[in-house]
Amino acid sequence: MALVKDAIVFENVGQTFATESGPLTALDGVDLTIEQHQFVAVLGPSGCGKSTLLRLAAGLMQPTRGSLAVHGYPVQGPRDDIGIVFQQPTLLPWANVLDNVTFPAKHKRGRVGSTDRARAADVIKAVGLEGFEKRLPSELSGGMQQRVGIARALFLNPDILLMDEPFSALDALTRDSMGFELLKIWQGSPKTVLFITHSIPEAVLLADRVVVMSARPGRIIADLEVPLGRPRDEAALRKPEVLDFTADLRNLLISKETVL
């Protein structure tokens, strides 16, 4: 399938959930276009609909209002060209690293072939877990388990990668390390990335654009290009223009539009 320039397009998307106390609107009037192989980070307060935005893009739910397209086609359900990484890696506890990574092939085709194992070996190496193929999740640290989750998402070589606060449960040092590891992987094999985070430094380090959402119901109040070229390192984050950009994001996040 030929790819179009715009990988993900939200048009006037709204999402309302039925609850015991009445309708709850999570998203309202969201317009967002992500170009092919762009890295877009989404910031916003808790409960503003960031994860709902990601689940809609993944085809795990349908919008109440508006429309959503991936590569020019309406999203009607999960797709093989989309990989998802959640906050928790949700690994199979009885399966080793290799079997967890190749699980999508087993789930889809009922078997894992030699080509699948070779592909898995490549992505396991890419996330820094070479030599741990036979380890169970219980034998891995939290950061290593999340690496397995990322490897599994990369296994089918998706063009789009959706990441829902994938490093939020990690300690600060591991989180920084994982951020640079993700940059390395993305630069080696560019993909369209929609990355949900609460961390301003993480968003600035990783993304081409940072989208800021209001408090619920979530609306986009800013869509800003990161003033930083690639490749990136920690020193780049201390440039005056980047510090000013980070301060602008912080001011947006504490504005009356984003504070509940």
PDB file of C-alpha atoms in Angstrom:
ATOM      1  CA  MET A   1       0.000   0.000   0.000  1.00  0.00           C
ATOM      2  CA  ALA A   2       1.416   3.357  -1.005  1.00  0.00           C
ATOM      3  CA  LEU A   3       1.762   5.773   1.886  1.00  0.00           C
ATOM      4  CA  VAL A   4       0.294   9.245   1.736  1.00  0.00           C
ATOM      5  CA  LYS A   5       2.004  12.289   3.166  1.00  0.00           C
ATOM      6  CA  ASP A   6      -0.415  12.560   6.085  1.00  0.00           C
ATOM      7  CA  ALA A   7      -0.132   9.411   8.198  1.00  0.00           C
ATOM      8  CA  ILE A   8      -2.789  10.229  10.824  1.00  0.00           C
ATOM      9  CA  VAL A   9      -5.591  12.773  10.472  1.00  0.00           C
ATOM     10  CA  PHE A  10      -8.137  13.672  13.161  1.00  0.00           C
ATOM     11  CA  GLU A  11     -10.974  15.899  11.900  1.00  0.00           C
ATOM     12  CA  ASN A  12     -13.269  17.499  14.485  1.00  0.00           C
ATOM     13  CA  VAL A  13     -13.017  14.374  16.632  1.00  0.00           C
ATOM     14  CA  GLY A  14     -15.098  14.130  19.795  1.00  0.00           C
ATOM     15  CA  GLN A  15     -15.440  11.265  22.246  1.00  0.00           C
ATOM     16  CA  THR A  16     -18.166  10.920  24.860  1.00  0.00           C
ATOM     17  CA  PHE A  17     -18.478   8.000  27.264  1.00  0.00           C
ATOM     18  CA  ALA A  18     -21.629   6.830  28.996  1.00  0.00           C
ATOM     19  CA  THR A  19     -21.159   6.664  32.783  1.00  0.00           C
ATOM     20  CA  GLU A  20     -23.452   5.937  35.733  1.00  0.00           C
ATOM     21  CA  SER A  21     -23.603   9.669  36.498  1.00  0.00           C
ATOM     22  CA  GLY A  22     -24.266  10.657  32.893  1.00  0.00           C
ATOM     23  CA  PRO A  23     -22.337  11.380  29.667  1.00  0.00           C
ATOM     24  CA  LEU A  24     -18.645  12.240  30.061  1.00  0.00           C
ATOM     25  CA  THR A  25     -17.000  14.085  27.162  1.00  0.00           C
ATOM     26  CA  ALA A  26     -13.289  13.233  26.968  1.00  0.00           C
ATOM     27  CA  LEU A  27     -12.457  14.933  23.648  1.00  0.00           C
ATOM     28  CA  ASP A  28     -14.152  17.779  21.809  1.00  0.00           C
ATOM     29  CA  GLY A  29     -13.368  19.173  18.356  1.00  0.00           C
ATOM     30  CA  VAL A  30      -9.868  17.735  17.954  1.00  0.00           C
ATOM     31  CA  ASP A  31      -8.172  18.545  14.646  1.00  0.00           C
ATOM     32  CA  LEU A  32      -4.694  17.061  14.289  1.00  0.00           C
ATOM     33  CA  THR A  33      -2.625  16.016  11.289  1.00  0.00           C
ATOM     34  CA  ILE A  34       0.586  14.000  11.686  1.00  0.00           C
ATOM     35  CA  GLU A  35       2.757  13.624   8.618  1.00  0.00           C
ATOM     36  CA  GLN A  36       4.458  10.389   7.661  1.00  0.00           C
ATOM     37  CA  HIS A  37       7.447   9.648   9.916  1.00  0.00           C
ATOM     38  CA  GLN A  38       6.872  12.682  12.127  1.00  0.00           C
ATOM     39  CA  PHE A  39       7.382  12.302  15.872  1.00  0.00           C
ATOM     40  CA  VAL A  40       4.571  14.103  17.713  1.00  0.00           C
ATOM     41  CA  ALA A  41       4.371  14.301  21.503  1.00  0.00           C
ATOM     42  CA  VAL A  42       1.126  15.138  23.308  1.00  0.00           C
ATOM     43  CA  LEU A  43       1.168  16.948  26.666  1.00  0.00           C
ATOM     44  CA  GLY A  44      -1.771  17.749  28.895  1.00  0.00           C
ATOM     45  CA  PRO A  45      -3.234  17.349  32.386  1.00  0.00           C
ATOM     46  CA  SER A  46      -4.457  14.005  33.688  1.00  0.00           C
ATOM     47  CA  GLY A  47      -7.889  13.127  32.357  1.00  0.00           C
ATOM     48  CA  CYS A  48      -7.714  15.413  29.321  1.00  0.00           C
ATOM     49  CA  GLY A  49      -8.164  12.586  26.802  1.00  0.00           C
ATOM     50  CA  LYS A  50      -4.558  11.943  25.742  1.00  0.00           C
ATOM     51  CA  SER A  51      -4.874   8.161  26.034  1.00  0.00           C
ATOM     52  CA  THR A  52      -8.300   8.288  24.366  1.00  0.00           C
ATOM     53  CA  LEU A  53      -6.667  10.070  21.427  1.00  0.00           C
ATOM     54  CA  LEU A  54      -4.135   7.250  21.132  1.00  0.00           C
ATOM     55  CA  ARG A  55      -6.739   4.494  21.425  1.00  0.00           C
ATOM     56  CA  LEU A  56      -8.774   6.102  18.665  1.00  0.00           C
ATOM     57  CA  ALA A  57      -5.702   6.175  16.408  1.00  0.00           C
ATOM     58  CA  ALA A  58      -5.086   2.513  17.234  1.00  0.00           C
ATOM     59  CA  GLY A  59      -8.609   1.569  16.150  1.00  0.00           C
ATOM     60  CA  LEU A  60      -9.456   0.268  19.629  1.00  0.00           C
ATOM     61  CA  MET A  61     -12.566   2.483  19.692  1.00  0.00           C
ATOM     62  CA  GLN A  62     -14.560   4.601  17.276  1.00  0.00           C
ATOM     63  CA  PRO A  63     -15.022   8.365  17.743  1.00  0.00           C
ATOM     64  CA  THR A  64     -18.426   9.613  18.836  1.00  0.00           C
ATOM     65  CA  ARG A  65     -18.107  12.557  16.458  1.00  0.00           C
ATOM     66  CA  GLY A  66     -15.848  13.532  13.593  1.00  0.00           C
ATOM     67  CA  SER A  67     -13.573  11.312  11.538  1.00  0.00           C
ATOM     68  CA  LEU A  68     -10.163   9.686  11.771  1.00  0.00           C
ATOM     69  CA  ALA A  69      -7.990   8.382   8.926  1.00  0.00           C
ATOM     70  CA  VAL A  70      -4.668   6.530   8.768  1.00  0.00           C
ATOM     71  CA  HIS A  71      -2.769   6.679   5.472  1.00  0.00           C
ATOM     72  CA  GLY A  72      -5.881   8.107   3.852  1.00  0.00           C
ATOM     73  CA  TYR A  73      -8.235   5.324   4.968  1.00  0.00           C
ATOM     74  CA  PRO A  74     -10.918   5.570   7.689  1.00  0.00           C
ATOM     75  CA  VAL A  75      -9.884   3.783  10.886  1.00  0.00           C
ATOM     76  CA  GLN A  76     -12.306   0.905  11.437  1.00  0.00           C
ATOM     77  CA  GLY A  77     -10.260  -1.306  13.763  1.00  0.00           C
ATOM     78  CA  PRO A  78      -6.702  -2.365  14.701  1.00  0.00           C
ATOM     79  CA  ARG A  79      -4.181  -2.487  11.850  1.00  0.00           C
ATOM     80  CA  ASP A  80      -1.020  -4.505  11.289  1.00  0.00           C
ATOM     81  CA  ASP A  81       0.931  -1.362  10.355  1.00  0.00           C
ATOM     82  CA  ILE A  82       0.363   0.163  13.811  1.00  0.00           C
ATOM     83  CA  GLY A  83       2.396  -0.849  16.865  1.00  0.00           C
ATOM     84  CA  ILE A  84       1.294   0.103  20.384  1.00  0.00           C
ATOM     85  CA  VAL A  85       3.315   0.513  23.584  1.00  0.00           C
ATOM     86  CA  PHE A  86       1.285   1.045  26.761  1.00  0.00           C
ATOM     87  CA  GLN A  87       2.341   2.362  30.190  1.00  0.00           C
ATOM     88  CA  GLN A  88       2.807  -1.224  31.365  1.00  0.00           C
ATOM     89  CA  PRO A  89       4.348  -3.747  28.947  1.00  0.00           C
ATOM     90  CA  THR A  90       1.679  -6.443  29.668  1.00  0.00           C
ATOM     91  CA  LEU A  91       4.068  -9.302  28.927  1.00  0.00           C
ATOM     92  CA  LEU A  92       3.119 -12.975  29.054  1.00  0.00           C
ATOM     93  CA  PRO A  93       4.669 -14.005  32.409  1.00  0.00           C
ATOM     94  CA  TRP A  94       5.257 -17.626  31.352  1.00  0.00           C
ATOM     95  CA  ALA A  95       6.957 -16.706  28.062  1.00  0.00           C
ATOM     96  CA  ASN A  96      10.586 -15.716  27.641  1.00  0.00           C
ATOM     97  CA  VAL A  97      11.731 -12.519  25.919  1.00  0.00           C
ATOM     98  CA  LEU A  98      11.921 -14.102  22.462  1.00  0.00           C
ATOM     99  CA  ASP A  99       8.460 -15.658  22.737  1.00  0.00           C
ATOM    100  CA  ASN A 100       6.956 -12.396  24.012  1.00  0.00           C
ATOM    101  CA  VAL A 101       8.432 -10.478  21.092  1.00  0.00           C
ATOM    102  CA  THR A 102       7.235 -13.005  18.505  1.00  0.00           C
ATOM    103  CA  PHE A 103       3.768 -13.330  20.056  1.00  0.00           C
ATOM    104  CA  PRO A 104       2.137 -11.109  17.371  1.00  0.00           C
ATOM    105  CA  ALA A 105       3.160 -13.647  14.698  1.00  0.00           C
ATOM    106  CA  LYS A 106       1.838 -16.548  16.740  1.00  0.00           C
ATOM    107  CA  HIS A 107      -1.397 -14.700  17.444  1.00  0.00           C
ATOM    108  CA  LYS A 108      -1.866 -13.699  13.796  1.00  0.00           C
ATOM    109  CA  ARG A 109      -0.708 -16.830  11.957  1.00  0.00           C
ATOM    110  CA  GLY A 110      -0.666 -19.510  14.648  1.00  0.00           C
ATOM    111  CA  ARG A 111       3.053 -20.195  14.226  1.00  0.00           C
ATOM    112  CA  VAL A 112       6.475 -18.572  14.461  1.00  0.00           C
ATOM    113  CA  GLY A 113       8.878 -19.236  11.606  1.00  0.00           C
ATOM    114  CA  SER A 114      12.608 -18.816  11.185  1.00  0.00           C
ATOM    115  CA  THR A 115      12.130 -15.450   9.473  1.00  0.00           C
ATOM    116  CA  ASP A 116      10.098 -14.284  12.476  1.00  0.00           C
ATOM    117  CA  ARG A 117      12.842 -15.374  14.875  1.00  0.00           C
ATOM    118  CA  ALA A 118      15.473 -13.567  12.818  1.00  0.00           C
ATOM    119  CA  ARG A 119      13.371 -10.400  12.832  1.00  0.00           C
ATOM    120  CA  ALA A 120      12.849 -10.757  16.585  1.00  0.00           C
ATOM    121  CA  ALA A 121      16.598 -11.114  17.131  1.00  0.00           C
ATOM    122  CA  ASP A 122      17.137  -7.838  15.260  1.00  0.00           C
ATOM    123  CA  VAL A 123      14.626  -5.855  17.316  1.00  0.00           C
ATOM    124  CA  ILE A 124      15.799  -7.409  20.582  1.00  0.00           C
ATOM    125  CA  LYS A 125      19.313  -6.254  19.729  1.00  0.00           C
ATOM    126  CA  ALA A 126      17.999  -2.812  18.739  1.00  0.00           C
ATOM    127  CA  VAL A 127      16.442  -2.278  22.193  1.00  0.00           C
ATOM    128  CA  GLY A 128      19.603  -3.429  23.968  1.00  0.00           C
ATOM    129  CA  LEU A 129      18.439  -6.861  25.162  1.00  0.00           C
ATOM    130  CA  GLU A 130      20.732  -9.148  23.167  1.00  0.00           C
ATOM    131  CA  GLY A 131      21.654 -12.090  25.399  1.00  0.00           C
ATOM    132  CA  PHE A 132      18.375 -11.964  27.358  1.00  0.00           C
ATOM    133  CA  GLU A 133      16.265 -13.863  24.813  1.00  0.00           C
ATOM    134  CA  LYS A 134      15.605 -16.800  27.172  1.00  0.00           C
ATOM    135  CA  ARG A 135      14.859 -14.738  30.275  1.00  0.00           C
ATOM    136  CA  LEU A 136      11.369 -14.573  31.758  1.00  0.00           C
ATOM    137  CA  PRO A 137       9.774 -11.187  32.539  1.00  0.00           C
ATOM    138  CA  SER A 138      10.152 -11.864  36.277  1.00  0.00           C
ATOM    139  CA  GLU A 139      13.930 -11.972  35.758  1.00  0.00           C
ATOM    140  CA  LEU A 140      14.033  -8.500  34.183  1.00  0.00           C
ATOM    141  CA  SER A 141      14.022  -5.000  35.648  1.00  0.00           C
ATOM    142  CA  GLY A 142      11.134  -2.626  34.909  1.00  0.00           C
ATOM    143  CA  GLY A 143      13.170  -0.845  32.254  1.00  0.00           C
ATOM    144  CA  MET A 144      14.098  -4.125  30.587  1.00  0.00           C
ATOM    145  CA  GLN A 145      10.477  -5.261  30.580  1.00  0.00           C
ATOM    146  CA  GLN A 146       9.485  -2.030  28.861  1.00  0.00           C
ATOM    147  CA  ARG A 147      12.200  -2.647  26.276  1.00  0.00           C
ATOM    148  CA  VAL A 148      10.563  -6.012  25.567  1.00  0.00           C
ATOM    149  CA  GLY A 149       7.246  -4.207  25.085  1.00  0.00           C
ATOM    150  CA  ILE A 150       8.860  -1.817  22.610  1.00  0.00           C
ATOM    151  CA  ALA A 151      10.551  -4.703  20.784  1.00  0.00           C
ATOM    152  CA  ARG A 152       7.203  -6.484  20.457  1.00  0.00           C
ATOM    153  CA  ALA A 153       5.629  -3.312  19.031  1.00  0.00           C
ATOM    154  CA  LEU A 154       8.495  -3.024  16.521  1.00  0.00           C
ATOM    155  CA  PHE A 155       8.463  -6.713  15.599  1.00  0.00           C
ATOM    156  CA  LEU A 156       6.020  -6.414  12.670  1.00  0.00           C
ATOM    157  CA  ASN A 157       7.908  -3.281  11.501  1.00  0.00           C
ATOM    158  CA  PRO A 158       4.888  -0.967  11.737  1.00  0.00           C
ATOM    159  CA  ASP A 159       4.981   2.367   9.975  1.00  0.00           C
ATOM    160  CA  ILE A 160       3.135   3.944  12.917  1.00  0.00           C
ATOM    161  CA  LEU A 161       4.111   3.606  16.581  1.00  0.00           C
ATOM    162  CA  LEU A 162       1.664   4.713  19.292  1.00  0.00           C
ATOM    163  CA  MET A 163       3.193   5.135  22.751  1.00  0.00           C
ATOM    164  CA  ASP A 164       1.095   5.856  25.851  1.00  0.00           C
ATOM    165  CA  GLU A 165       3.441   7.192  28.564  1.00  0.00           C
ATOM    166  CA  PRO A 166       5.735   4.197  28.064  1.00  0.00           C
ATOM    167  CA  PHE A 167       8.390   5.374  30.546  1.00  0.00           C
ATOM    168  CA  SER A 168       6.186   6.842  33.285  1.00  0.00           C
ATOM    169  CA  ALA A 169       6.694   3.933  35.712  1.00  0.00           C
ATOM    170  CA  LEU A 170      10.500   4.046  35.454  1.00  0.00           C
ATOM    171  CA  ASP A 171      12.989   5.834  37.680  1.00  0.00           C
ATOM    172  CA  ALA A 172      14.502   9.080  36.353  1.00  0.00           C
ATOM    173  CA  LEU A 173      17.821   7.620  35.197  1.00  0.00           C
ATOM    174  CA  THR A 174      16.201   4.659  33.431  1.00  0.00           C
ATOM    175  CA  ARG A 175      13.624   6.988  31.888  1.00  0.00           C
ATOM    176  CA  ASP A 176      16.358   9.214  30.425  1.00  0.00           C
ATOM    177  CA  SER A 177      18.226   6.165  29.121  1.00  0.00           C
ATOM    178  CA  MET A 178      15.079   4.794  27.474  1.00  0.00           C
ATOM    179  CA  GLY A 179      14.409   8.163  25.847  1.00  0.00           C
ATOM    180  CA  PHE A 180      17.814   8.192  24.171  1.00  0.00           C
ATOM    181  CA  GLU A 181      17.388   4.506  23.228  1.00  0.00           C
ATOM    182  CA  LEU A 182      14.074   5.329  21.544  1.00  0.00           C
ATOM    183  CA  LEU A 183      15.704   8.222  19.674  1.00  0.00           C
ATOM    184  CA  LYS A 184      18.400   5.873  18.411  1.00  0.00           C
ATOM    185  CA  ILE A 185      15.830   3.330  17.224  1.00  0.00           C
ATOM    186  CA  TRP A 186      13.652   5.981  15.561  1.00  0.00           C
ATOM    187  CA  GLN A 187      16.601   7.586  13.767  1.00  0.00           C
ATOM    188  CA  GLY A 188      17.734   4.179  12.491  1.00  0.00           C
ATOM    189  CA  SER A 189      14.254   3.258  11.248  1.00  0.00           C
ATOM    190  CA  PRO A 190      11.988   6.349  11.084  1.00  0.00           C
ATOM    191  CA  LYS A 191       8.342   5.814  11.913  1.00  0.00           C
ATOM    192  CA  THR A 192       5.326   7.981  12.508  1.00  0.00           C
ATOM    193  CA  VAL A 193       5.140   8.292  16.306  1.00  0.00           C
ATOM    194  CA  LEU A 194       2.303   9.564  18.486  1.00  0.00           C
ATOM    195  CA  PHE A 195       3.813   9.793  21.968  1.00  0.00           C
ATOM    196  CA  ILE A 196       1.731  10.553  25.072  1.00  0.00           C
ATOM    197  CA  THR A 197       3.664  11.992  28.030  1.00  0.00           C
ATOM    198  CA  HIS A 198       3.432  14.188  31.123  1.00  0.00           C
ATOM    199  CA  SER A 199       7.131  15.094  30.892  1.00  0.00           C
ATOM    200  CA  ILE A 200       8.072  18.356  29.160  1.00  0.00           C
ATOM    201  CA  PRO A 201      11.801  17.461  28.868  1.00  0.00           C
ATOM    202  CA  GLU A 202      10.874  14.067  27.397  1.00  0.00           C
ATOM    203  CA  ALA A 203       8.605  15.693  24.814  1.00  0.00           C
ATOM    204  CA  VAL A 204      11.251  18.251  23.835  1.00  0.00           C
ATOM    205  CA  LEU A 205      14.013  15.642  23.588  1.00  0.00           C
ATOM    206  CA  LEU A 206      12.045  13.244  21.388  1.00  0.00           C
ATOM    207  CA  ALA A 207       9.516  15.109  19.286  1.00  0.00           C
ATOM    208  CA  ASP A 208       9.394  17.151  16.093  1.00  0.00           C
ATOM    209  CA  ARG A 209       6.165  18.767  17.364  1.00  0.00           C
ATOM    210  CA  VAL A 210       4.563  19.110  20.768  1.00  0.00           C
ATOM    211  CA  VAL A 211       0.780  19.253  21.007  1.00  0.00           C
ATOM    212  CA  VAL A 212      -0.680  20.699  24.224  1.00  0.00           C
ATOM    213  CA  MET A 213      -4.208  19.744  25.275  1.00  0.00           C
ATOM    214  CA  SER A 214      -6.648  21.549  27.537  1.00  0.00           C
ATOM    215  CA  ALA A 215      -8.326  20.092  30.590  1.00  0.00           C
ATOM    216  CA  ARG A 216     -11.333  17.845  29.911  1.00  0.00           C
ATOM    217  CA  PRO A 217     -12.989  17.931  27.502  1.00  0.00           C
ATOM    218  CA  GLY A 218      -9.664  17.738  25.715  1.00  0.00           C
ATOM    219  CA  ARG A 219      -9.038  20.286  22.993  1.00  0.00           C
ATOM    220  CA  ILE A 220      -5.762  21.217  21.306  1.00  0.00           C
ATOM    221  CA  ILE A 221      -4.646  24.627  22.570  1.00  0.00           C
ATOM    222  CA  ALA A 222      -1.153  24.621  21.021  1.00  0.00           C
ATOM    223  CA  ASP A 223       0.741  22.753  18.302  1.00  0.00           C
ATOM    224  CA  LEU A 224       4.399  23.810  18.338  1.00  0.00           C
ATOM    225  CA  GLU A 225       7.502  22.767  16.415  1.00  0.00           C
ATOM    226  CA  VAL A 226      10.473  21.871  18.613  1.00  0.00           C
ATOM    227  CA  PRO A 227      13.354  24.311  17.870  1.00  0.00           C
ATOM    228  CA  LEU A 228      15.940  21.556  17.860  1.00  0.00           C
ATOM    229  CA  GLY A 229      17.586  19.718  15.001  1.00  0.00           C
ATOM    230  CA  ARG A 230      18.642  16.091  14.867  1.00  0.00           C
ATOM    231  CA  PRO A 231      20.554  14.165  16.034  1.00  0.00           C
ATOM    232  CA  ARG A 232      20.009  15.264  19.630  1.00  0.00           C
ATOM    233  CA  ASP A 233      21.868  14.906  22.889  1.00  0.00           C
ATOM    234  CA  GLU A 234      21.472  16.117  26.459  1.00  0.00           C
ATOM    235  CA  ALA A 235      23.602  19.207  25.815  1.00  0.00           C
ATOM    236  CA  ALA A 236      21.160  20.363  23.109  1.00  0.00           C
ATOM    237  CA  LEU A 237      18.439  20.650  25.727  1.00  0.00           C
ATOM    238  CA  ARG A 238      20.416  23.432  27.432  1.00  0.00           C
ATOM    239  CA  LYS A 239      20.461  25.739  24.395  1.00  0.00           C
ATOM    240  CA  PRO A 240      18.821  29.115  25.177  1.00  0.00           C
ATOM    241  CA  GLU A 241      16.130  28.721  22.520  1.00  0.00           C
ATOM    242  CA  VAL A 242      15.267  25.249  23.827  1.00  0.00           C
ATOM    243  CA  LEU A 243      15.102  26.498  27.418  1.00  0.00           C
ATOM    244  CA  ASP A 244      12.762  29.276  26.285  1.00  0.00           C
ATOM    245  CA  PHE A 245      10.604  26.756  24.410  1.00  0.00           C
ATOM    246  CA  THR A 246      10.467  24.517  27.490  1.00  0.00           C
ATOM    247  CA  ALA A 247       9.384  27.494  29.606  1.00  0.00           C
ATOM    248  CA  ASP A 248       6.636  28.314  27.091  1.00  0.00           C
ATOM    249  CA  LEU A 249       5.334  24.747  27.325  1.00  0.00           C
ATOM    250  CA  ARG A 250       5.383  24.904  31.119  1.00  0.00           C
ATOM    251  CA  ASN A 251       3.407  28.166  31.055  1.00  0.00           C
ATOM    252  CA  LEU A 252       0.842  26.609  28.742  1.00  0.00           C
ATOM    253  CA  LEU A 253       0.445  23.634  31.061  1.00  0.00           C
ATOM    254  CA  ILE A 254      -0.243  25.811  34.086  1.00  0.00           C
ATOM    255  CA  SER A 255      -2.608  28.145  32.219  1.00  0.00           C
ATOM    256  CA  LYS A 256      -6.271  28.272  33.165  1.00  0.00           C
ATOM    257  CA  GLU A 257      -7.106  26.236  30.045  1.00  0.00           C
ATOM    258  CA  THR A 258      -5.145  23.200  31.230  1.00  0.00           C
ATOM    259  CA  VAL A 259      -5.678  23.359  34.992  1.00  0.00           C
ATOM    260  CA  LEU A 260      -8.811  21.611  36.245  1.00  0.00           C
TER     261      LEU A 260
END
